[in-house]
CSV table of C-alpha atoms and ligand atoms in Angstrom, one decimal:
chain,number,residue,atom,x,y,z
V,1,MET,CA,60.8,-23.0,-28.1
V,2,GLU,CA,63.6,-23.9,-30.5
V,3,ASN,CA,66.4,-23.2,-26.8
V,4,SER,CA,63.4,-24.2,-24.1
V,5,LYS,CA,66.7,-23.9,-22.2
V,6,GLU,CA,65.3,-20.5,-21.6
V,7,LEU,CA,62.1,-21.5,-20.5
V,8,ARG,CA,64.2,-23.5,-17.2
V,9,ASN,CA,65.2,-19.6,-16.1
V,10,TRP,CA,61.9,-17.9,-14.2
V,11,LEU,CA,62.1,-21.3,-11.6
V,12,ASP,CA,65.6,-21.7,-11.4
V,13,GLU,CA,66.1,-17.6,-10.4
V,14,MET,CA,64.0,-18.4,-7.5
V,15,ALA,CA,66.5,-21.4,-6.0
V,16,LEU,CA,64.0,-23.4,-4.1
V,17,SER,CA,65.4,-26.0,-1.5
V,18,HIS,CA,62.3,-28.3,-2.2
V,19,PRO,CA,60.1,-28.4,-5.3
V,20,LEU,CA,57.8,-25.3,-6.1
V,21,VAL,CA,54.8,-25.2,-4.7
V,22,ILE,CA,51.3,-23.5,-5.6
V,23,ALA,CA,48.8,-23.6,-3.2
V,24,GLY,CA,45.3,-22.1,-2.2
V,25,PRO,CA,42.2,-22.6,-2.0
V,26,CYS,CA,39.5,-23.9,-5.7
V,27,SER,CA,37.5,-20.8,-5.9
V,28,ALA,CA,38.4,-17.2,-4.0
V,29,GLU,CA,34.2,-17.0,-1.4
V,30,THR,CA,35.6,-14.2,0.6
V,31,GLU,CA,37.5,-12.1,1.2
V,32,GLY,CA,38.2,-13.2,5.0
V,33,GLN,CA,38.3,-16.5,4.3
V,34,VAL,CA,41.0,-15.4,1.0
V,35,LEU,CA,43.2,-13.6,3.5
V,36,LYS,CA,42.5,-17.1,6.7
V,37,ILE,CA,43.8,-19.4,4.3
V,38,ALA,CA,47.2,-17.2,2.6
V,39,HIS,CA,48.0,-16.5,6.0
V,40,GLU,CA,48.2,-20.0,7.4
V,41,LEU,CA,50.2,-20.6,4.4
V,42,LYS,CA,52.7,-17.8,5.0
V,43,ASP,CA,56.1,-19.2,6.7
V,44,THR,CA,55.5,-22.9,4.9
V,45,ASP,CA,57.1,-23.7,1.7
V,46,VAL,CA,54.1,-21.8,-0.2
V,47,ASN,CA,55.5,-19.8,-2.8
V,48,TYR,CA,52.6,-19.1,-5.0
V,49,PHE,CA,48.9,-19.0,-3.7
V,50,ARG,CA,46.4,-19.9,-6.2
V,51,ALA,CA,42.5,-18.6,-5.8
V,52,GLY,CA,40.2,-19.2,-8.7
V,53,ILE,CA,38.5,-16.5,-9.5
V,54,TRP,CA,36.4,-17.1,-12.1
V,55,LYS,CA,35.8,-20.5,-12.4
V,56,PRO,CA,35.0,-22.4,-14.8
V,57,ARG,CA,32.0,-24.8,-14.0
V,58,THR,CA,30.9,-27.9,-15.8
V,59,ARG,CA,27.4,-27.8,-15.7
V,60,PRO,CA,25.1,-24.0,-14.7
V,61,GLY,CA,24.0,-22.8,-12.2
V,62,ASN,CA,27.1,-23.8,-9.5
V,63,PHE,CA,29.3,-21.6,-7.9
V,64,GLU,CA,30.8,-19.6,-10.9
V,65,GLY,CA,33.6,-17.1,-8.9
V,66,VAL,CA,33.5,-14.0,-7.1
V,67,GLY,CA,35.2,-12.1,-10.4
V,68,ALA,CA,37.0,-8.8,-10.8
V,69,ILE,CA,36.8,-8.3,-6.8
V,70,GLY,CA,38.8,-11.2,-5.3
V,71,LEU,CA,41.5,-9.6,-7.5
V,72,LYS,CA,42.0,-6.8,-5.1
V,73,TRP,CA,41.6,-9.6,-2.6
V,74,LEU,CA,44.4,-11.5,-3.6
V,75,GLN,CA,46.5,-8.0,-3.5
V,76,ASN,CA,45.6,-8.0,0.2
V,77,VAL,CA,47.1,-11.4,0.3
V,78,LYS,CA,50.6,-10.2,-0.8
V,79,LYS,CA,50.6,-7.2,1.0
V,80,GLU,CA,49.5,-8.9,3.8
V,81,THR,CA,51.1,-12.3,3.2
V,82,GLY,CA,54.1,-11.3,1.4
V,83,LEU,CA,53.3,-14.4,-1.1
V,84,LYS,CA,53.7,-14.4,-4.3
V,85,THR,CA,49.4,-14.2,-6.3
V,86,ALA,CA,48.4,-16.5,-8.9
V,87,THR,CA,44.5,-17.5,-10.6
V,88,GLU,CA,43.3,-18.9,-14.2
V,89,VAL,CA,42.6,-16.6,-16.9
V,90,ALA,CA,40.4,-17.6,-20.0
V,91,ASN,CA,39.8,-14.8,-21.8
V,92,LYS,CA,41.3,-11.3,-22.8
V,93,ALA,CA,38.9,-9.7,-20.3
V,94,HIS,CA,40.6,-11.8,-17.4
V,95,VAL,CA,44.2,-10.9,-18.3
V,96,ASP,CA,43.3,-7.0,-18.3
V,97,LEU,CA,42.5,-7.0,-15.2
V,98,ALA,CA,44.9,-9.4,-13.4
V,99,LEU,CA,48.1,-7.6,-15.1
V,100,GLU,CA,45.4,-4.0,-13.6
V,101,HIS,CA,46.2,-6.4,-10.7
V,102,ASP,CA,49.7,-7.6,-10.6
V,103,ILE,CA,48.7,-11.1,-9.9
V,104,ASP,CA,52.2,-12.9,-10.4
V,105,LEU,CA,51.2,-15.9,-12.1
V,106,LEU,CA,48.4,-17.0,-14.5
V,107,TRP,CA,47.4,-19.9,-15.6
V,108,ILE,CA,45.4,-21.2,-18.9
V,109,GLY,CA,43.0,-24.0,-17.7
V,110,ALA,CA,41.7,-27.4,-19.1
V,111,ARG,CA,38.7,-26.9,-20.7
V,112,SER,CA,40.6,-23.7,-22.4
V,113,THR,CA,43.5,-25.2,-23.4
V,114,VAL,CA,41.0,-27.3,-25.9
V,115,SER,CA,40.4,-24.1,-27.4
V,116,PRO,CA,42.9,-22.9,-29.8
V,117,PHE,CA,41.2,-19.3,-30.2
V,118,ILE,CA,41.1,-19.0,-26.2
V,119,VAL,CA,44.7,-19.6,-26.1
V,120,GLN,CA,45.6,-17.6,-28.9
V,121,GLU,CA,43.7,-14.7,-27.4
V,122,ILE,CA,44.8,-15.4,-24.3
V,123,ALA,CA,48.2,-15.2,-26.0
V,124,GLU,CA,48.0,-11.5,-27.4
V,125,ALA,CA,47.0,-10.1,-24.4
V,126,LEU,CA,49.6,-11.4,-22.7
V,127,GLU,CA,52.6,-10.5,-24.9
V,128,GLY,CA,55.0,-9.7,-24.2
V,129,THR,CA,54.7,-10.5,-20.5
V,130,ASP,CA,57.2,-11.5,-17.7
V,131,LYS,CA,54.6,-12.4,-15.2
V,132,VAL,CA,54.6,-16.6,-14.8
V,133,VAL,CA,51.6,-18.4,-17.2
V,134,LEU,CA,51.7,-21.6,-16.6
V,135,VAL,CA,49.0,-23.7,-19.2
V,136,LYS,CA,47.4,-26.7,-18.0
V,137,ASN,CA,46.8,-29.8,-20.5
V,138,PRO,CA,43.4,-29.8,-21.9
V,139,VAL,CA,41.0,-32.4,-21.2
V,140,ASN,CA,41.2,-34.4,-24.0
V,141,PRO,CA,44.6,-37.0,-23.7
V,142,ASP,CA,46.1,-34.8,-26.7
V,143,LEU,CA,49.9,-33.6,-26.7
V,144,SER,CA,49.6,-31.4,-30.1
V,145,LEU,CA,46.6,-29.1,-28.2
V,146,TRP,CA,49.4,-29.0,-25.0
V,147,LEU,CA,52.3,-28.1,-27.4
V,148,GLY,CA,50.8,-26.1,-29.4
V,149,ALA,CA,49.1,-24.2,-26.9
V,150,VAL,CA,52.9,-23.3,-25.2
V,151,GLU,CA,54.1,-23.2,-29.0
V,152,ARG,CA,51.3,-19.1,-29.0
V,153,LEU,CA,52.0,-18.4,-26.0
V,154,TYR,CA,56.2,-19.4,-26.3
V,155,LYS,CA,55.6,-16.7,-30.0
V,156,SER,CA,53.6,-14.5,-28.2
V,157,ASN,CA,57.1,-13.7,-26.6
V,158,ILE,CA,56.7,-14.8,-23.2
V,159,LYS,CA,59.3,-16.7,-21.5
V,160,ASN,CA,58.2,-17.5,-18.6
V,161,LEU,CA,56.2,-20.1,-19.0
V,162,GLY,CA,55.3,-24.2,-17.7
V,163,VAL,CA,52.8,-26.6,-17.4
V,164,ILE,CA,50.3,-28.1,-14.8
V,165,HIS,CA,49.8,-32.0,-15.6
V,166,ARG,CA,46.0,-31.9,-14.5
V,167,GLY,CA,44.6,-35.6,-15.9
V,168,PHE,CA,42.4,-36.7,-18.5
V,169,SER,CA,38.5,-37.3,-18.4
V,170,SER,CA,37.5,-40.7,-19.5
V,171,TYR,CA,34.5,-42.0,-20.0
V,172,GLU,CA,35.4,-45.0,-18.2
V,173,LYS,CA,34.9,-45.3,-14.7
V,174,SER,CA,38.1,-45.1,-12.7
V,175,LYS,CA,39.6,-44.3,-9.1
V,176,TYR,CA,40.0,-40.6,-10.3
V,177,ARG,CA,38.7,-38.1,-11.0
V,178,ASN,CA,40.9,-37.2,-14.3
V,179,ILE,CA,43.3,-39.8,-15.2
V,180,PRO,CA,47.2,-38.9,-15.2
V,181,GLU,CA,48.0,-40.4,-18.4
V,182,TRP,CA,51.8,-40.6,-16.6
V,183,GLN,CA,53.5,-41.2,-20.0
V,184,LEU,CA,52.0,-38.2,-21.3
V,185,ALA,CA,54.0,-35.5,-19.1
V,186,ILE,CA,56.0,-38.4,-19.7
V,187,GLU,CA,56.8,-37.2,-23.6
V,188,LEU,CA,56.4,-33.8,-23.1
V,189,GLN,CA,59.0,-33.8,-20.4
V,190,THR,CA,61.3,-35.7,-22.7
V,191,LYS,CA,60.4,-33.0,-26.4
V,192,PHE,CA,60.8,-30.0,-23.8
V,193,PRO,CA,62.9,-30.6,-20.3
V,194,ASP,CA,64.0,-27.9,-19.7
V,195,LEU,CA,59.5,-26.6,-19.6
V,196,PRO,CA,59.4,-26.5,-16.1
V,197,LEU,CA,56.5,-29.1,-15.8
V,198,ILE,CA,53.7,-28.2,-12.5
V,199,ASN,CA,51.5,-31.7,-10.8
V,200,ASP,CA,48.4,-30.8,-9.3
V,201,PRO,CA,47.1,-33.7,-7.9
V,202,SER,CA,43.3,-32.4,-6.6
V,203,HIS,CA,41.8,-32.7,-10.0
V,204,ILE,CA,43.6,-35.8,-10.8
V,205,THR,CA,42.7,-37.4,-8.4
V,206,GLY,CA,39.6,-35.2,-6.5
V,207,LYS,CA,40.0,-37.3,-3.2
V,208,ARG,CA,42.6,-35.3,-1.0
V,209,ASP,CA,43.2,-39.1,0.9
V,210,MET,CA,45.2,-39.4,-2.7
V,211,ILE,CA,46.5,-36.7,-2.7
V,212,PHE,CA,49.4,-38.0,-0.6
V,213,ASP,CA,51.1,-41.1,-3.3
V,214,VAL,CA,49.8,-38.6,-6.9
V,215,SER,CA,52.4,-36.0,-5.7
V,216,GLN,CA,54.3,-38.5,-4.8
V,217,THR,CA,54.8,-39.8,-8.1
V,218,ALA,CA,55.3,-36.8,-10.4
V,219,LEU,CA,58.1,-36.0,-7.4
V,220,ASP,CA,60.1,-39.6,-8.8
V,221,LEU,CA,59.4,-38.3,-12.5
V,222,ASN,CA,61.0,-35.5,-12.0
V,223,PHE,CA,58.0,-33.4,-12.2
V,224,ASP,CA,59.4,-29.3,-10.7
V,225,GLY,CA,57.1,-28.6,-8.2
V,226,LEU,CA,53.3,-29.3,-6.9
V,227,MET,CA,49.5,-27.6,-7.7
V,228,ILE,CA,47.9,-27.8,-4.7
V,229,GLU,CA,43.5,-27.3,-3.2
V,230,THR,CA,43.9,-25.6,0.6
V,231,HIS,CA,41.3,-24.4,2.9
V,232,CYS,CA,40.7,-23.9,6.3
V,233,ASP,CA,37.5,-25.9,6.2
V,234,PRO,CA,37.6,-27.6,3.2
V,235,GLU,CA,33.7,-29.6,3.3
V,236,LYS,CA,32.2,-26.4,3.7
V,237,ALA,CA,34.4,-25.2,-0.3
V,238,TRP,CA,31.8,-24.0,-2.3
V,239,SER,CA,33.8,-25.8,-5.2
V,240,ASP,CA,36.5,-28.9,-5.3
V,241,ALA,CA,35.2,-30.0,-1.7
V,242,ALA,CA,35.8,-33.4,-1.1
V,243,GLN,CA,39.5,-32.9,-3.0
V,244,GLN,CA,41.3,-29.6,-0.9
V,245,VAL,CA,43.3,-30.7,2.3
V,246,THR,CA,43.8,-28.2,4.9
V,247,PRO,CA,46.8,-26.1,5.5
V,248,LYS,CA,47.8,-27.6,8.3
V,249,LYS,CA,47.5,-31.1,6.0
V,250,LEU,CA,49.4,-29.5,3.6
V,251,VAL,CA,52.2,-29.3,5.1
V,252,GLN,CA,52.9,-32.5,6.2
V,253,ILE,CA,52.1,-34.0,2.6
V,254,MET,CA,55.2,-31.5,1.7
V,255,GLU,CA,57.0,-33.2,5.3
V,256,ASP,CA,56.4,-36.2,4.7
V,257,LEU,CA,57.6,-36.4,0.6
V,258,LYS,CA,60.5,-37.8,-0.6
V,259,ILE,CA,62.0,-35.6,-2.6
V,260,ARG,CA,64.0,-36.9,-5.0
V,261,LYS,CA,67.6,-35.6,-6.9
V,262,GLU,CA,67.5,-35.8,-10.5
V,263,THR,CA,71.2,-37.9,-10.6
V,264,ASP,CA,73.7,-38.5,-8.2
V,265,GLU,CA,77.7,-38.9,-8.9
V,266,GLU,CA,78.8,-42.1,-6.5
V,267,ALA,CA,81.0,-44.0,-8.2
V,268,GLY,CA,79.3,-47.6,-6.9
V,269,TYR,CA,75.5,-46.4,-7.1
V,270,LYS,CA,76.8,-44.9,-11.5
V,271,LYS,CA,78.0,-49.0,-11.7
V,272,ASP,CA,75.0,-50.5,-10.6
V,273,LEU,CA,72.6,-48.0,-12.2
V,274,SER,CA,74.3,-49.1,-15.5
V,275,ASN,CA,74.2,-52.4,-14.7
V,276,LEU,CA,70.9,-52.4,-14.1
V,277,ARG,CA,70.1,-51.0,-17.4
V,278,ALA,CA,72.3,-52.9,-19.4
V,279,GLN,CA,70.2,-55.5,-18.2
V,280,ILE,CA,66.7,-54.4,-19.7
V,281,ASP,CA,68.1,-53.2,-22.5
V,282,ILE,CA,68.7,-56.7,-23.0
V,283,ILE,CA,65.0,-57.4,-21.6
V,284,ASP,CA,63.7,-54.9,-23.5
V,285,ASN,CA,64.6,-56.3,-27.3
V,286,GLN,CA,63.9,-60.4,-26.0
V,287,LEU,CA,60.8,-58.5,-25.7
V,288,ILE,CA,59.9,-57.4,-28.9
V,289,ASP,CA,61.7,-60.6,-30.2
V,290,ILE,CA,59.3,-62.3,-29.0
V,291,LEU,CA,55.9,-60.7,-30.4
V,292,GLY,CA,57.4,-60.7,-33.4
V,293,LYS,CA,57.9,-64.3,-32.7
V,294,ARG,CA,53.4,-64.6,-31.8
V,295,MET,CA,52.7,-62.1,-34.8
V,296,LYS,CA,54.5,-64.6,-37.0
V,297,VAL,CA,52.0,-67.5,-35.4
V,298,SER,CA,49.5,-65.1,-35.0
V,299,ASP,CA,50.1,-64.9,-39.5
V,300,GLY,CA,49.8,-68.7,-39.4
V,301,ILE,CA,46.4,-68.2,-37.4
V,302,GLY,CA,45.8,-66.1,-40.1
V,303,GLU,CA,46.3,-68.5,-44.0
V,304,LEU,CA,44.3,-70.8,-41.8
V,305,LYS,CA,41.3,-68.2,-41.4
V,306,LYS,CA,41.4,-67.0,-45.1
V,307,GLN,CA,41.5,-71.3,-45.8
V,308,LYS,CA,38.5,-71.7,-44.3
V,309,ASN,CA,36.7,-68.2,-45.0
V,310,VAL,CA,36.3,-67.9,-40.4
V,311,ALA,CA,36.2,-64.8,-39.4
V,312,VAL,CA,39.2,-62.7,-37.2
V,313,LEU,CA,37.5,-62.0,-34.0
V,314,GLN,CA,37.4,-64.7,-31.6
V,315,THR,CA,35.2,-63.1,-28.6
V,316,THR,CA,35.0,-66.7,-26.8
V,317,ARG,CA,38.8,-66.9,-27.4
V,318,TRP,CA,40.0,-64.1,-26.4
V,319,ASN,CA,38.2,-63.7,-23.3
V,320,SER,CA,39.5,-66.6,-21.9
V,321,ILE,CA,43.0,-65.7,-22.4
V,322,LEU,CA,42.7,-62.4,-20.8
V,323,GLY,CA,41.4,-63.9,-17.7
V,324,LYS,CA,44.4,-65.8,-17.7
V,325,MET,CA,45.8,-63.4,-18.3
V,326,ILE,CA,44.9,-61.2,-15.9
V,327,LEU,CA,45.6,-64.2,-12.9
V,328,GLU,CA,49.9,-64.9,-14.9
V,329,GLY,CA,50.2,-61.8,-14.3
V,330,GLU,CA,49.0,-61.2,-9.8
V,331,ALA,CA,50.6,-63.7,-9.3
V,332,LYS,CA,54.3,-62.1,-11.1
V,333,GLY,CA,52.9,-58.5,-9.5
V,334,LEU,CA,51.3,-57.0,-12.3
V,335,SER,CA,48.5,-55.4,-12.1
V,336,GLU,CA,45.3,-55.8,-14.1
V,337,GLU,CA,45.7,-52.1,-15.8
V,338,PHE,CA,48.5,-52.9,-16.8
V,339,VAL,CA,48.0,-56.3,-18.8
V,340,LEU,CA,44.7,-55.6,-20.1
V,341,LYS,CA,46.0,-52.3,-21.7
V,342,MET,CA,49.6,-54.9,-23.0
V,343,PHE,CA,46.8,-57.4,-23.7
V,344,LYS,CA,44.9,-55.3,-25.7
V,345,ALA,CA,47.6,-53.6,-27.8
V,346,ILE,CA,49.1,-57.3,-28.5
V,347,HIS,CA,45.3,-58.6,-29.9
V,348,GLN,CA,45.0,-55.6,-31.7
V,349,GLU,CA,48.3,-56.0,-33.3
V,350,SER,CA,47.3,-59.3,-34.5
V,351,ILE,CA,44.1,-58.8,-35.9
V,352,ASN,CA,45.7,-55.5,-38.1
V,353,HIS,CA,48.6,-59.0,-39.4
V,354,GLN,CA,45.3,-61.0,-39.6
V,355,GLU,CA,43.1,-58.9,-41.7
V,356,LYS,CA,46.1,-58.2,-43.8
V,357,ILE,CA,46.1,-61.3,-44.8
V,358,LEU,CA,42.6,-62.2,-44.5
V,359,ASN,CA,42.5,-59.0,-47.7
V,360,SER,CA,45.6,-59.8,-49.7
E,1,PEP,C1,41.6,-25.3,-10.6
E,1,PEP,O1,42.6,-25.3,-11.0
E,1,PEP,O2,40.5,-24.4,-10.1
E,1,PEP,C2,40.8,-25.8,-11.9
E,1,PEP,C3,38.9,-24.9,-12.5
E,1,PEP,O3,41.4,-26.6,-12.6
E,1,PEP,P1,41.6,-27.2,-13.8
E,1,PEP,O4,41.3,-26.2,-15.5
E,1,PEP,O5,41.7,-28.5,-14.5
E,1,PEP,O6,40.6,-28.0,-14.1
E,2,MN,MN1,38.7,-26.6,-8.1
């Protein structure tokens, strides 16, 4: 992936005036359902019509997809509406069938990206294809696993590549179905700025009411496109009913989204921006300086504890610091989530420092 610029070609060739849009139902259910949705999406911003044919469900017994017959329905979607088609593939048999049915975009699902065996099998089955292939992030927040999958495909001579950010599962309760962990997508974007990056707000949120906000965040972060599950009768969908939106709602979302430009050449803007960035640089240096000072104090505490043979971790003291800082943070417009994360990291660094002293 030395020359990641070539990875952008398939997207740039489309010369879109808006982010790339992939929309359609979570699952193809009946031919009528698929065609109805596709016709409603026909004259909108949608570029690719998606539908899951083979559905990986966490527990058996739920609807597991209609199988290969659905590929014929997707061919009819293309014939009747001109929309390009997209589906998920999870093994070589899926790939062969999807290529036979001229599916334009194939994506690798989050449960497949975690397995280098499966990704390798798919990469070999796709060898040299000019179809678009998108890799969803793995279910666990592991950037190298995600990148590894992209590299396997690239090595198989597949150049029309991209990635889909669909969030990460977590044991902790959260308002998201899959926590976005935006920093991972940003890190990937920084490493490969030309690798098209699509956001999937449907699987991140799990709830249709939250889709707009997550989509806007993605566009603010310079994502190249969105994949949004769309169904004419979302409540009655056979899978992922809570997160699908109607075609009408999708059009509304696209209309309301503010599409940000990557940059602006106007002199005033550039001057203001560089002024603000200079201030940020100064503050960042101060932050590092003050954190260094805090650790020095913490080292002093470590020395004291060592003399008296006292344990490093003092839970009551720690809980009272956290409670106070959350309140202080709130007053300064900092979210509880951020303050907690930041102080957990500071506390861990403190513990590491003190342990070093106690064990020296
Ligand atoms: C899907 O897009 O329908 C899907 C199953 O997604 P994921 O692999 O992200 O769970
Ligand atoms: Mn789904």
